[in-house]
């Protein structure tokens, strides 16, 4: 048990890709966990294996609405509240921009007030998108960003910036103990095939034998962090007991171009797909790489899963997800997996 303290954690957005992986690790550490999710983008299948887990409970609700009274019951007194509740991929968060903005503002306010009432530590998962299309590279937490506040991504970018502002206001006023993580591109098992992110897009297109779509000329860069490393970073940040650290970047500082990623996936899957270029979306960042000096210094954290290992686990996951298509069976067999792999677990339960 981290820090020797029993945990009773609320995970808003716990049915999502990162949230469900976080729940698994918290349960492995002995915590009691409640997942709060509206299933707008989260998936019930991500939680199906917890159906008979006595230390897990699921509450279906949308955090833009008043929180269910059951969350404030004395027996539910939480020690830790994680806010991962927002669609994180452009096609999903742009589909209902008003809901995206309200999730970040009203939803964060509801959870902060719950943390205040219960004396729980609160962690907001913010995003590298607060840096916009950056003019500073790599991006340190001190960089204030280059965000288009009226563009199609603003509902998410500015929503997260507002959520950060609200969180730090609660901290300054001593209303809640707050931690803020700025998450950079994360990938791994339990991603949605339709989320529009570059890793899931490329992997699924390669496995299906479809054309692989590159937006722009492929020279734009990203830094990809495997989900196990990200979960470890979130847990370390939540458990950090020092003075208010401010926002903390969590991501992999190894930078590569989108074209490089496509080449790696095609080699791994044996795909002979054709690469098709499409126009770059509005406000899509040209370069993205975190400066993780703060996370290293304060948390002793840095990613440990290399891209090859992470991609192998991710491809195996999607191959298993799509195994009903007979054309994908050879790929899954070649990777030695026909079940639904969770990928390499780098976080020990006794950590």
mmCIF file of C-alpha atoms in Angstrom:
data_model
loop_
_atom_site.group_PDB
_atom_site.id
_atom_site.type_symbol
_atom_site.label_atom_id
_atom_site.label_comp_id
_atom_site.label_asym_id
_atom_site.label_seq_id
_atom_site.Cartn_x
_atom_site.Cartn_y
_atom_site.Cartn_z
ATOM 1 C CA UNK A 1 0.000 0.000 0.000
ATOM 2 C CA UNK A 2 1.571 3.281 -1.072
ATOM 3 C CA UNK A 3 2.711 5.444 1.845
ATOM 4 C CA UNK A 4 1.214 2.868 4.197
ATOM 5 C CA UNK A 5 -2.244 4.454 3.828
ATOM 6 C CA UNK A 6 -5.482 2.673 2.971
ATOM 7 C CA UNK A 7 -7.023 4.169 -0.151
ATOM 8 C CA UNK A 8 -10.632 4.664 -1.082
ATOM 9 C CA UNK A 9 -10.454 6.126 -4.570
ATOM 10 C CA UNK A 10 -13.016 7.625 -6.925
ATOM 11 C CA UNK A 11 -12.019 7.431 -10.591
ATOM 12 C CA UNK A 12 -14.142 9.681 -12.808
ATOM 13 C CA UNK A 13 -13.798 8.403 -16.360
ATOM 14 C CA UNK A 14 -12.667 5.025 -15.056
ATOM 15 C CA UNK A 15 -14.183 3.056 -17.941
ATOM 16 C CA UNK A 16 -11.830 4.747 -20.368
ATOM 17 C CA UNK A 17 -8.501 3.613 -21.705
ATOM 18 C CA UNK A 18 -6.213 5.084 -19.040
ATOM 19 C CA UNK A 19 -8.810 5.051 -16.268
ATOM 20 C CA UNK A 20 -9.493 1.318 -16.446
ATOM 21 C CA UNK A 21 -5.773 0.522 -16.374
ATOM 22 C CA UNK A 22 -5.426 2.820 -13.352
ATOM 23 C CA UNK A 23 -8.273 1.004 -11.580
ATOM 24 C CA UNK A 24 -6.566 -2.354 -12.069
ATOM 25 C CA UNK A 25 -3.371 -1.141 -10.415
ATOM 26 C CA UNK A 26 -5.195 0.524 -7.510
ATOM 27 C CA UNK A 27 -7.115 -2.690 -6.827
ATOM 28 C CA UNK A 28 -3.894 -4.690 -7.028
ATOM 29 C CA UNK A 29 -2.494 -2.406 -4.330
ATOM 30 C CA UNK A 30 -5.434 -3.148 -2.047
ATOM 31 C CA UNK A 31 -7.475 0.014 -2.559
ATOM 32 C CA UNK A 32 -11.253 0.261 -2.640
ATOM 33 C CA UNK A 33 -12.302 1.833 -5.933
ATOM 34 C CA UNK A 34 -15.461 3.448 -7.258
ATOM 35 C CA UNK A 35 -15.654 4.157 -10.985
ATOM 36 C CA UNK A 36 -17.858 7.053 -12.105
ATOM 37 C CA UNK A 37 -18.529 7.087 -15.828
ATOM 38 C CA UNK A 38 -21.208 8.190 -18.282
ATOM 39 C CA UNK A 39 -19.954 5.774 -20.982
ATOM 40 C CA UNK A 40 -19.871 8.534 -23.548
ATOM 41 C CA UNK A 41 -16.480 7.220 -24.661
ATOM 42 C CA UNK A 42 -15.647 4.702 -21.920
ATOM 43 C CA UNK A 43 -16.390 1.024 -22.543
ATOM 44 C CA UNK A 44 -18.099 -1.469 -20.267
ATOM 45 C CA UNK A 45 -15.820 -4.178 -21.620
ATOM 46 C CA UNK A 46 -12.879 -2.417 -19.959
ATOM 47 C CA UNK A 47 -14.471 -3.183 -16.579
ATOM 48 C CA UNK A 48 -16.095 -6.549 -17.289
ATOM 49 C CA UNK A 49 -13.352 -8.473 -15.490
ATOM 50 C CA UNK A 50 -14.163 -6.573 -12.258
ATOM 51 C CA UNK A 51 -17.802 -7.624 -12.099
ATOM 52 C CA UNK A 52 -17.260 -9.810 -9.014
ATOM 53 C CA UNK A 53 -14.515 -7.755 -7.390
ATOM 54 C CA UNK A 54 -15.780 -6.868 -3.869
ATOM 55 C CA UNK A 55 -13.593 -3.760 -3.604
ATOM 56 C CA UNK A 56 -14.927 -2.274 -6.835
ATOM 57 C CA UNK A 57 -18.160 -0.444 -7.536
ATOM 58 C CA UNK A 58 -19.510 1.294 -10.626
ATOM 59 C CA UNK A 59 -21.674 4.413 -10.628
ATOM 60 C CA UNK A 60 -23.085 5.475 -13.982
ATOM 61 C CA UNK A 61 -23.526 9.248 -14.171
ATOM 62 C CA UNK A 62 -22.325 12.319 -16.055
ATOM 63 C CA UNK A 63 -20.154 14.702 -14.024
ATOM 64 C CA UNK A 64 -21.635 17.771 -15.694
ATOM 65 C CA UNK A 65 -24.773 16.976 -13.662
ATOM 66 C CA UNK A 66 -25.052 17.060 -9.886
ATOM 67 C CA UNK A 67 -23.092 14.108 -8.513
ATOM 68 C CA UNK A 68 -25.197 11.165 -7.300
ATOM 69 C CA UNK A 69 -25.916 11.426 -3.543
ATOM 70 C CA UNK A 70 -24.441 7.960 -3.030
ATOM 71 C CA UNK A 71 -20.962 9.414 -3.611
ATOM 72 C CA UNK A 72 -21.344 11.683 -0.585
ATOM 73 C CA UNK A 73 -22.577 8.938 1.761
ATOM 74 C CA UNK A 74 -20.408 8.495 4.888
ATOM 75 C CA UNK A 75 -19.427 4.981 3.862
ATOM 76 C CA UNK A 76 -18.129 6.426 0.583
ATOM 77 C CA UNK A 77 -15.690 8.870 2.159
ATOM 78 C CA UNK A 78 -12.912 9.023 -0.408
ATOM 79 C CA UNK A 79 -9.233 9.588 0.272
ATOM 80 C CA UNK A 80 -8.341 10.178 -3.388
ATOM 81 C CA UNK A 81 -10.317 11.518 -6.358
ATOM 82 C CA UNK A 82 -8.956 11.189 -9.891
ATOM 83 C CA UNK A 83 -10.591 13.211 -12.675
ATOM 84 C CA UNK A 84 -10.048 11.489 -16.030
ATOM 85 C CA UNK A 85 -13.569 12.235 -17.247
ATOM 86 C CA UNK A 86 -13.371 13.852 -20.653
ATOM 87 C CA UNK A 87 -13.281 12.626 -24.227
ATOM 88 C CA UNK A 88 -9.628 12.993 -25.227
ATOM 89 C CA UNK A 89 -9.496 12.401 -28.975
ATOM 90 C CA UNK A 90 -10.428 15.166 -31.456
ATOM 91 C CA UNK A 91 -13.271 13.298 -33.228
ATOM 92 C CA UNK A 92 -14.916 12.538 -29.902
ATOM 93 C CA UNK A 93 -14.470 15.853 -28.124
ATOM 94 C CA UNK A 94 -15.396 17.870 -31.213
ATOM 95 C CA UNK A 95 -18.594 15.861 -31.738
ATOM 96 C CA UNK A 96 -20.217 17.704 -28.809
ATOM 97 C CA UNK A 97 -18.012 20.699 -27.993
ATOM 98 C CA UNK A 98 -20.435 22.142 -25.441
ATOM 99 C CA UNK A 99 -20.418 18.892 -23.479
ATOM 100 C CA UNK A 100 -16.619 18.763 -23.675
ATOM 101 C CA UNK A 101 -16.280 22.259 -22.241
ATOM 102 C CA UNK A 102 -18.832 21.598 -19.501
ATOM 103 C CA UNK A 103 -17.160 18.307 -18.577
ATOM 104 C CA UNK A 104 -13.929 20.184 -17.970
ATOM 105 C CA UNK A 105 -15.448 23.136 -16.130
ATOM 106 C CA UNK A 106 -18.652 22.008 -14.366
ATOM 107 C CA UNK A 107 -17.446 18.431 -13.946
ATOM 108 C CA UNK A 108 -14.146 19.490 -12.428
ATOM 109 C CA UNK A 109 -15.985 21.884 -10.105
ATOM 110 C CA UNK A 110 -18.306 19.117 -8.897
ATOM 111 C CA UNK A 111 -15.395 16.794 -8.164
ATOM 112 C CA UNK A 112 -13.337 19.520 -6.489
ATOM 113 C CA UNK A 113 -16.260 20.314 -4.196
ATOM 114 C CA UNK A 114 -16.563 16.635 -3.328
ATOM 115 C CA UNK A 115 -12.834 16.546 -2.549
ATOM 116 C CA UNK A 116 -13.254 19.636 -0.381
ATOM 117 C CA UNK A 117 -16.179 18.154 1.538
ATOM 118 C CA UNK A 118 -14.468 14.820 2.127
ATOM 119 C CA UNK A 119 -10.890 15.956 2.649
ATOM 120 C CA UNK A 120 -9.744 13.904 -0.348
ATOM 121 C CA UNK A 121 -6.687 14.634 -2.444
ATOM 122 C CA UNK A 122 -7.723 15.568 -6.003
ATOM 123 C CA UNK A 123 -5.829 14.845 -9.214
ATOM 124 C CA UNK A 124 -6.780 16.450 -12.524
ATOM 125 C CA UNK A 125 -5.596 14.829 -15.708
ATOM 126 C CA UNK A 126 -4.902 17.814 -17.901
ATOM 127 C CA UNK A 127 -3.224 17.574 -21.271
ATOM 128 C CA UNK A 128 -0.298 18.609 -23.427
ATOM 129 C CA UNK A 129 -2.924 20.370 -25.547
ATOM 130 C CA UNK A 130 -2.726 23.300 -23.106
ATOM 131 C CA UNK A 131 0.526 24.133 -24.942
ATOM 132 C CA UNK A 132 -1.308 24.327 -28.289
ATOM 133 C CA UNK A 133 0.935 24.394 -31.353
ATOM 134 C CA UNK A 134 4.038 25.204 -29.304
ATOM 135 C CA UNK A 135 6.719 27.749 -30.119
ATOM 136 C CA UNK A 136 8.934 26.342 -27.337
ATOM 137 C CA UNK A 137 10.401 22.860 -27.727
ATOM 138 C CA UNK A 138 10.426 20.649 -25.755
ATOM 139 C CA UNK A 139 7.571 21.947 -23.644
ATOM 140 C CA UNK A 140 8.310 22.697 -19.953
ATOM 141 C CA UNK A 141 5.521 23.378 -17.478
ATOM 142 C CA UNK A 142 6.556 27.048 -17.395
ATOM 143 C CA UNK A 143 5.591 27.507 -21.060
ATOM 144 C CA UNK A 144 2.207 29.204 -21.312
ATOM 145 C CA UNK A 145 1.313 27.845 -24.701
ATOM 146 C CA UNK A 146 0.099 28.947 -28.116
ATOM 147 C CA UNK A 147 -3.582 27.974 -28.126
ATOM 148 C CA UNK A 148 -6.232 29.119 -30.587
ATOM 149 C CA UNK A 149 -9.072 29.987 -28.210
ATOM 150 C CA UNK A 150 -11.694 30.149 -30.997
ATOM 151 C CA UNK A 151 -10.701 27.117 -33.073
ATOM 152 C CA UNK A 152 -12.382 23.691 -33.311
ATOM 153 C CA UNK A 153 -10.059 22.222 -30.655
ATOM 154 C CA UNK A 154 -10.696 25.027 -28.159
ATOM 155 C CA UNK A 155 -13.511 23.167 -26.389
ATOM 156 C CA UNK A 156 -10.885 20.703 -25.190
ATOM 157 C CA UNK A 157 -7.735 22.852 -25.042
ATOM 158 C CA UNK A 158 -9.363 25.797 -23.287
ATOM 159 C CA UNK A 159 -11.597 23.505 -21.249
ATOM 160 C CA UNK A 160 -8.529 21.843 -19.775
ATOM 161 C CA UNK A 161 -6.849 25.198 -19.179
ATOM 162 C CA UNK A 162 -9.962 26.350 -17.322
ATOM 163 C CA UNK A 163 -10.012 23.112 -15.312
ATOM 164 C CA UNK A 164 -6.398 23.721 -14.310
ATOM 165 C CA UNK A 165 -7.196 27.298 -13.267
ATOM 166 C CA UNK A 166 -10.126 26.138 -11.157
ATOM 167 C CA UNK A 167 -8.057 23.382 -9.533
ATOM 168 C CA UNK A 168 -5.248 25.739 -8.571
ATOM 169 C CA UNK A 169 -7.773 28.272 -7.224
ATOM 170 C CA UNK A 170 -9.074 25.571 -4.881
ATOM 171 C CA UNK A 171 -5.497 24.819 -3.855
ATOM 172 C CA UNK A 172 -4.606 28.491 -3.235
ATOM 173 C CA UNK A 173 -7.685 28.936 -1.090
ATOM 174 C CA UNK A 174 -6.868 25.731 0.840
ATOM 175 C CA UNK A 175 -10.193 24.253 -0.195
ATOM 176 C CA UNK A 176 -8.624 21.056 -1.531
ATOM 177 C CA UNK A 177 -5.249 19.409 -1.913
ATOM 178 C CA UNK A 178 -4.651 19.347 -5.649
ATOM 179 C CA UNK A 179 -2.353 17.637 -8.143
ATOM 180 C CA UNK A 180 -2.386 18.377 -11.895
ATOM 181 C CA UNK A 181 -0.874 16.078 -14.527
ATOM 182 C CA UNK A 182 -0.333 17.271 -18.084
ATOM 183 C CA UNK A 183 -0.598 14.060 -20.076
ATOM 184 C CA UNK A 184 1.179 13.718 -23.406
ATOM 185 C CA UNK A 185 0.296 11.160 -26.110
ATOM 186 C CA UNK A 186 -0.443 7.831 -24.449
ATOM 187 C CA UNK A 187 -1.153 4.492 -26.102
ATOM 188 C CA UNK A 188 -1.641 0.839 -25.264
ATOM 189 C CA UNK A 189 -4.272 -1.848 -24.628
ATOM 190 C CA UNK A 190 -7.905 -0.743 -24.230
ATOM 191 C CA UNK A 191 -7.654 2.162 -26.659
ATOM 192 C CA UNK A 192 -10.721 2.487 -28.829
ATOM 193 C CA UNK A 193 -10.280 1.608 -32.475
ATOM 194 C CA UNK A 194 -12.447 4.574 -33.474
ATOM 195 C CA UNK A 195 -10.838 7.231 -31.281
ATOM 196 C CA UNK A 196 -9.030 8.922 -34.156
ATOM 197 C CA UNK A 197 -5.614 8.953 -32.455
ATOM 198 C CA UNK A 198 -2.575 8.260 -34.545
ATOM 199 C CA UNK A 199 -1.491 4.995 -32.878
ATOM 200 C CA UNK A 200 -4.923 3.371 -32.940
ATOM 201 C CA UNK A 201 -5.578 4.626 -36.473
ATOM 202 C CA UNK A 202 -2.318 3.299 -37.894
ATOM 203 C CA UNK A 203 -2.439 -0.026 -36.051
ATOM 204 C CA UNK A 204 -6.050 -0.783 -36.980
ATOM 205 C CA UNK A 205 -5.573 0.242 -40.604
ATOM 206 C CA UNK A 206 -2.456 -1.914 -40.866
ATOM 207 C CA UNK A 207 -4.142 -4.944 -39.289
ATOM 208 C CA UNK A 208 -7.162 -4.569 -41.571
ATOM 209 C CA UNK A 209 -5.058 -4.148 -44.708
ATOM 210 C CA UNK A 210 -6.597 -0.741 -45.340
ATOM 211 C CA UNK A 211 -4.826 2.341 -46.607
ATOM 212 C CA UNK A 212 -2.891 4.035 -43.809
ATOM 213 C CA UNK A 213 -3.835 7.675 -43.423
ATOM 214 C CA UNK A 214 -1.223 10.287 -42.613
ATOM 215 C CA UNK A 215 -2.470 13.804 -41.946
ATOM 216 C CA UNK A 216 -0.033 16.331 -43.385
ATOM 217 C CA UNK A 217 3.286 15.168 -44.801
ATOM 218 C CA UNK A 218 4.126 12.961 -41.811
ATOM 219 C CA UNK A 219 6.996 15.158 -40.609
ATOM 220 C CA UNK A 220 5.081 16.352 -37.538
ATOM 221 C CA UNK A 221 6.411 14.769 -34.355
ATOM 222 C CA UNK A 222 4.872 13.097 -31.355
ATOM 223 C CA UNK A 223 6.173 11.436 -28.189
ATOM 224 C CA UNK A 224 4.380 8.234 -27.235
ATOM 225 C CA UNK A 225 4.066 6.982 -23.649
ATOM 226 C CA UNK A 226 2.891 3.451 -22.923
ATOM 227 C CA UNK A 227 -0.128 3.282 -20.624
ATOM 228 C CA UNK A 228 1.646 1.361 -17.834
ATOM 229 C CA UNK A 229 4.203 4.141 -17.542
ATOM 230 C CA UNK A 230 1.463 6.765 -17.550
ATOM 231 C CA UNK A 231 -0.468 5.021 -14.772
ATOM 232 C CA UNK A 232 2.718 4.803 -12.713
ATOM 233 C CA UNK A 233 3.273 8.540 -13.185
ATOM 234 C CA UNK A 234 -0.283 9.381 -12.135
ATOM 235 C CA UNK A 235 0.004 7.276 -8.994
ATOM 236 C CA UNK A 236 3.334 8.834 -8.065
ATOM 237 C CA UNK A 237 1.967 12.328 -8.571
ATOM 238 C CA UNK A 238 -1.154 11.630 -6.532
ATOM 239 C CA UNK A 239 1.006 10.242 -3.726
ATOM 240 C CA UNK A 240 3.499 13.128 -3.776
ATOM 241 C CA UNK A 241 3.470 14.624 -0.275
ATOM 242 C CA UNK A 242 5.662 17.674 -0.814
ATOM 243 C CA UNK A 243 4.584 21.288 -1.355
ATOM 244 C CA UNK A 244 2.196 22.078 -4.208
ATOM 245 C CA UNK A 245 4.261 21.053 -7.260
ATOM 246 C CA UNK A 246 2.233 22.930 -9.882
ATOM 247 C CA UNK A 247 1.416 21.156 -13.141
ATOM 248 C CA UNK A 248 3.613 18.154 -13.926
ATOM 249 C CA UNK A 249 4.284 16.877 -17.447
ATOM 250 C CA UNK A 250 3.878 13.115 -17.854
ATOM 251 C CA UNK A 251 4.957 11.675 -21.180
ATOM 252 C CA UNK A 252 7.759 10.000 -23.049
ATOM 253 C CA UNK A 253 10.501 12.439 -24.144
ATOM 254 C CA UNK A 254 11.539 10.218 -27.080
ATOM 255 C CA UNK A 255 10.354 12.120 -30.164
ATOM 256 C CA UNK A 256 9.645 10.638 -33.588
ATOM 257 C CA UNK A 257 7.792 11.634 -36.711
ATOM 258 C CA UNK A 258 4.403 10.244 -37.641
ATOM 259 C CA UNK A 259 6.030 8.716 -40.733
ATOM 260 C CA UNK A 260 8.502 6.893 -38.480
ATOM 261 C CA UNK A 261 5.629 5.503 -36.448
ATOM 262 C CA UNK A 262 3.890 4.242 -39.592
ATOM 263 C CA UNK A 263 7.053 2.469 -40.728
ATOM 264 C CA UNK A 264 7.420 0.762 -37.353
ATOM 265 C CA UNK A 265 3.813 -0.440 -37.314
ATOM 266 C CA UNK A 266 3.953 -1.701 -40.897
ATOM 267 C CA UNK A 267 7.117 -3.661 -40.138
ATOM 268 C CA UNK A 268 5.624 -5.093 -36.945
ATOM 269 C CA UNK A 269 2.352 -6.184 -38.584
ATOM 270 C CA UNK A 270 3.806 -7.179 -41.950
ATOM 271 C CA UNK A 271 1.253 -4.899 -43.609
ATOM 272 C CA UNK A 272 1.679 -3.857 -47.217
ATOM 273 C CA UNK A 273 -0.852 -1.053 -46.921
ATOM 274 C CA UNK A 274 -0.685 2.024 -49.094
ATOM 275 C CA UNK A 275 0.056 5.295 -47.287
ATOM 276 C CA UNK A 276 -2.394 8.080 -48.127
ATOM 277 C CA UNK A 277 -1.837 11.716 -47.148
ATOM 278 C CA UNK A 278 -4.700 13.928 -46.049
ATOM 279 C CA UNK A 279 -4.764 17.624 -45.098
ATOM 280 C CA UNK A 280 -3.491 18.441 -41.623
ATOM 281 C CA UNK A 281 -6.376 19.255 -39.240
ATOM 282 C CA UNK A 282 -6.803 22.836 -38.035
ATOM 283 C CA UNK A 283 -4.478 23.721 -35.114
ATOM 284 C CA UNK A 284 -2.824 20.301 -35.152
ATOM 285 C CA UNK A 285 0.549 20.775 -33.380
ATOM 286 C CA UNK A 286 3.667 20.437 -35.523
ATOM 287 C CA UNK A 287 5.932 19.252 -32.716
ATOM 288 C CA UNK A 288 5.159 17.696 -29.389
ATOM 289 C CA UNK A 289 7.661 16.537 -26.784
ATOM 290 C CA UNK A 290 7.520 16.864 -22.993
ATOM 291 C CA UNK A 291 10.223 18.215 -20.754
ATOM 292 C CA UNK A 292 9.868 15.760 -17.842
ATOM 293 C CA UNK A 293 12.569 17.257 -15.617
ATOM 294 C CA UNK A 294 10.005 18.116 -12.940
ATOM 295 C CA UNK A 295 8.565 14.593 -12.880
ATOM 296 C CA UNK A 296 12.052 13.111 -12.622
ATOM 297 C CA UNK A 297 13.074 15.415 -9.785
ATOM 298 C CA UNK A 298 9.881 15.329 -7.703
ATOM 299 C CA UNK A 299 8.523 11.868 -8.434
ATOM 300 C CA UNK A 300 11.563 9.873 -9.500
ATOM 301 C CA UNK A 301 9.545 9.032 -12.587
ATOM 302 C CA UNK A 302 10.531 8.370 -16.181
ATOM 303 C CA UNK A 303 9.073 5.978 -18.779
ATOM 304 C CA UNK A 304 10.569 2.486 -18.867
ATOM 305 C CA UNK A 305 8.625 0.737 -21.665
ATOM 306 C CA UNK A 306 10.304 1.318 -25.019
ATOM 307 C CA UNK A 307 8.258 1.957 -28.141
ATOM 308 C CA UNK A 308 8.897 -1.448 -29.710
ATOM 309 C CA UNK A 309 7.689 -3.309 -26.621
ATOM 310 C CA UNK A 310 4.682 -1.038 -26.254
ATOM 311 C CA UNK A 311 3.697 -1.321 -29.911
ATOM 312 C CA UNK A 312 3.935 -5.104 -29.780
ATOM 313 C CA UNK A 313 1.492 -5.163 -26.853
ATOM 314 C CA UNK A 314 -0.806 -2.658 -28.554
ATOM 315 C CA UNK A 315 -0.869 -4.491 -31.888
ATOM 316 C CA UNK A 316 -1.571 -7.767 -30.060
ATOM 317 C CA UNK A 317 -4.445 -6.095 -28.208
ATOM 318 C CA UNK A 318 -6.078 -4.766 -31.354
ATOM 319 C CA UNK A 319 -5.514 -8.039 -33.209
ATOM 320 C CA UNK A 320 -7.368 -9.827 -30.410
ATOM 321 C CA UNK A 321 -10.122 -7.203 -30.451
ATOM 322 C CA UNK A 322 -10.588 -7.728 -34.158
ATOM 323 C CA UNK A 323 -10.041 -11.486 -34.202
ATOM 324 C CA UNK A 324 -13.489 -12.152 -35.660
ATOM 325 C CA UNK A 325 -11.964 -11.029 -38.934
ATOM 326 C CA UNK A 326 -10.131 -14.143 -40.158
ATOM 327 C CA UNK A 327 -7.584 -12.025 -42.021
ATOM 328 C CA UNK A 328 -6.235 -10.790 -38.682
ATOM 329 C CA UNK A 329 -5.659 -14.227 -37.142
ATOM 330 C CA UNK A 330 -2.146 -14.690 -38.619
ATOM 331 C CA UNK A 331 -1.077 -11.387 -37.083
ATOM 332 C CA UNK A 332 -2.282 -12.377 -33.618
ATOM 333 C CA UNK A 333 -0.669 -15.797 -33.919
ATOM 334 C CA UNK A 334 2.616 -14.326 -35.103
ATOM 335 C CA UNK A 335 2.674 -12.190 -31.967
ATOM 336 C CA UNK A 336 1.994 -15.252 -29.862
ATOM 337 C CA UNK A 337 -1.289 -13.894 -28.514
ATOM 338 C CA UNK A 338 -4.848 -14.914 -29.306
ATOM 339 C CA UNK A 339 -6.315 -13.759 -25.996
ATOM 340 C CA UNK A 340 -6.850 -10.147 -24.960
ATOM 341 C CA UNK A 341 -3.438 -9.078 -23.670
ATOM 342 C CA UNK A 342 -3.036 -6.290 -21.168
ATOM 343 C CA UNK A 343 0.517 -5.524 -22.254
ATOM 344 C CA UNK A 344 3.649 -5.482 -20.140
ATOM 345 C CA UNK A 345 2.917 -4.633 -16.530
ATOM 346 C CA UNK A 346 5.706 -2.459 -15.275
ATOM 347 C CA UNK A 347 4.030 -1.437 -12.014
ATOM 348 C CA UNK A 348 4.405 -3.820 -9.096
ATOM 349 C CA UNK A 349 1.479 -4.095 -6.724
ATOM 350 C CA UNK A 350 3.796 -3.764 -3.744
ATOM 351 C CA UNK A 351 5.395 -0.579 -5.089
#
